C-alpha atoms as one frame of an Amber mdcrd trajectory, in Angstrom:
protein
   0.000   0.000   0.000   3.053   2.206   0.703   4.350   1.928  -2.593   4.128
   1.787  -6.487   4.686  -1.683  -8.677   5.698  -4.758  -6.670   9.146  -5.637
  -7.933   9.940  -8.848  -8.995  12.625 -11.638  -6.731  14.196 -11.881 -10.101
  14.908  -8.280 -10.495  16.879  -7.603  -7.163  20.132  -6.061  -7.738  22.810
  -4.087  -6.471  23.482  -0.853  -8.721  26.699   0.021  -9.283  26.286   3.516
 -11.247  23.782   5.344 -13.153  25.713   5.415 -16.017  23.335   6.992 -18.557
  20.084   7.929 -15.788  17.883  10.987 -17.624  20.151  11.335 -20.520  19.062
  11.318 -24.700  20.021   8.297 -26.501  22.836   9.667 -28.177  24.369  10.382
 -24.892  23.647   6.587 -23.765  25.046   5.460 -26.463  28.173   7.249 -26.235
  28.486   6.385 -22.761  28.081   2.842 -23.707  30.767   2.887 -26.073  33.032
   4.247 -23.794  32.536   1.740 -21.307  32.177  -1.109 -23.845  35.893   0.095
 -25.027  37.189   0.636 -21.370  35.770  -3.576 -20.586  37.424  -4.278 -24.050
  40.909  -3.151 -22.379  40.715  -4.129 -19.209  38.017  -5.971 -17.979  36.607
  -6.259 -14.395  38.402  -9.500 -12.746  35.764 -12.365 -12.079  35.712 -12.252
  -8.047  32.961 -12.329  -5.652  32.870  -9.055  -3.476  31.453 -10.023   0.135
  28.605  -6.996   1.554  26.768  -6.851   4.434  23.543  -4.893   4.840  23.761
  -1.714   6.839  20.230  -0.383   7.256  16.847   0.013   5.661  16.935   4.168
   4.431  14.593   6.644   2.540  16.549   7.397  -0.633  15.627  11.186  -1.595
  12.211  10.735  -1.134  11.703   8.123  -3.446  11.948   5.160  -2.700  13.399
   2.436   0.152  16.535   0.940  -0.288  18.319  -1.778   1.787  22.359   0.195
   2.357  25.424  -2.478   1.780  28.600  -1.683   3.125  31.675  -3.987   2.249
  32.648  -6.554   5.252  35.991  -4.566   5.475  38.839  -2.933   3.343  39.853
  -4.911   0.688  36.261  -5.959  -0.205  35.593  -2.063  -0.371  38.700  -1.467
  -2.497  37.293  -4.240  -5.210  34.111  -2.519  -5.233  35.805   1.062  -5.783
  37.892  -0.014  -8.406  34.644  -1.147 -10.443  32.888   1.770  -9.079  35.612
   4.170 -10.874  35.779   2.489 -14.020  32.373   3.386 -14.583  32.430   6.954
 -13.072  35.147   7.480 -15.558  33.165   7.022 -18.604  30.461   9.207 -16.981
  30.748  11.243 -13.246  27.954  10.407 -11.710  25.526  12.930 -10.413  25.293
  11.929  -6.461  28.001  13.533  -4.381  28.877   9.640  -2.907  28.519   6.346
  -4.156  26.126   4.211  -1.910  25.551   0.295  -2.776  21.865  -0.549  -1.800
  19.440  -2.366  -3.376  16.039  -0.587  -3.852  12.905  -2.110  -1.905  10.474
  -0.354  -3.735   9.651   2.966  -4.802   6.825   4.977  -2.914   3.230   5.625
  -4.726   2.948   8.482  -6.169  -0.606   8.761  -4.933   1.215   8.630  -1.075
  -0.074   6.731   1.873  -1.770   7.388   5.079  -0.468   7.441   8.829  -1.562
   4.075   9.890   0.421   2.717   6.320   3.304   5.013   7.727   3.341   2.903
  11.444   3.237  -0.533  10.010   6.063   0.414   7.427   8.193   1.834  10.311
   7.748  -1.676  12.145   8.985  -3.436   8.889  11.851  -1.509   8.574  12.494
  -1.735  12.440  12.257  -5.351  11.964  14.705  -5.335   8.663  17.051  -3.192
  10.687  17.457  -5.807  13.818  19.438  -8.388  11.864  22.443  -7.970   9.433
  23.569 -10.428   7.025  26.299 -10.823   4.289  25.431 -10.736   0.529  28.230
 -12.035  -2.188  28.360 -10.454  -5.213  29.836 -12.362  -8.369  31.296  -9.589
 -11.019  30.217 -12.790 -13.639  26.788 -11.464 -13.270  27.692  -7.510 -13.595
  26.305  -6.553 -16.859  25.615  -3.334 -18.720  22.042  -3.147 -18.873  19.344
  -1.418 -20.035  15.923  -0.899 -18.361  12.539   0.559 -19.359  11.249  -0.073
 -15.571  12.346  -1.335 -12.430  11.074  -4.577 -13.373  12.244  -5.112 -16.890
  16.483  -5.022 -17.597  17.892  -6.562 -20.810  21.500  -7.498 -20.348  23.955
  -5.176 -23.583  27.496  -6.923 -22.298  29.105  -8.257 -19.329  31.482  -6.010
 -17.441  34.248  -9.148 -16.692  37.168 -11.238 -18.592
């Protein structure tokens, strides 16, 4: 009730950068050539980058996302150096990168106080446990998306 389309189990993912987010096609498409060269030349090792889940957080109003943070330095240091590859095709318009994964995004139409209390108790609830996520770069694509629940895989981002 809190929020807009259900998204799909098989959609879950953790961005990595809004490489071409509000831009015309031509600019997408330039961006995608520059990373599909800068993948060509050297691509992303195949590694698994261990995350654990920080907290359940409004994300500018929009929507709720689940915050990862890497288990400690050199997990963080594999996720920068991916992280940068990107942001050098294209700086990206937040001031800091944040991994999360986006719960869903809020209905437009908003919701009432009594929706309000029983979505603060899920997110209390969320936020009482941690646990670790693994990401595998062999499933870090390039993707486009017309909606949150549709992605079509352009290349992978790994040797």
């Amino acid at each position: 009730e809190c929020f807009c389309e259900k998204l799909r189990a098989d959609t879950i993912h953790m961005t990595m950068h809004d490489l071409s987010a509000g831009v015309s096609e031509q600019v997408t498409a330039e961006n995608e050539a520059k990373l599909r060269a800068a993948v060509a030349a050297d691509p992303i090792p195949r590694q698994m980058i261990r995350m654990k889940t920080h907290t359940v957080l409004n994300m500018v109003g929009r929507s709720l996302v689940l915050a990862l943070l890497p288990v400690d330095e050199k997990e963080w240091d594999k996720l920068q150096e991916i992280y940068a590859m990107i942001n050098n095709v294209k700086v990206c318009d937040y001031p800091f990168f944040t991994p999360h994964i986006t719960l869903g995004y809020y209905s437009c139409k908003g919701f009432d106080d009594d929706a309000r209390i029983r979505l603060k108790a899920v997110i209390d609830e969320l936020n009482r446990e941690g646990f670790e996520i693994t990401l595998n770069t062999e499933k870090l694509f390039y993707q486009h998306f017309t909606d949150m629940n549709h992605y079509e895989n352009i290349f992978s981002l790994t040797d």
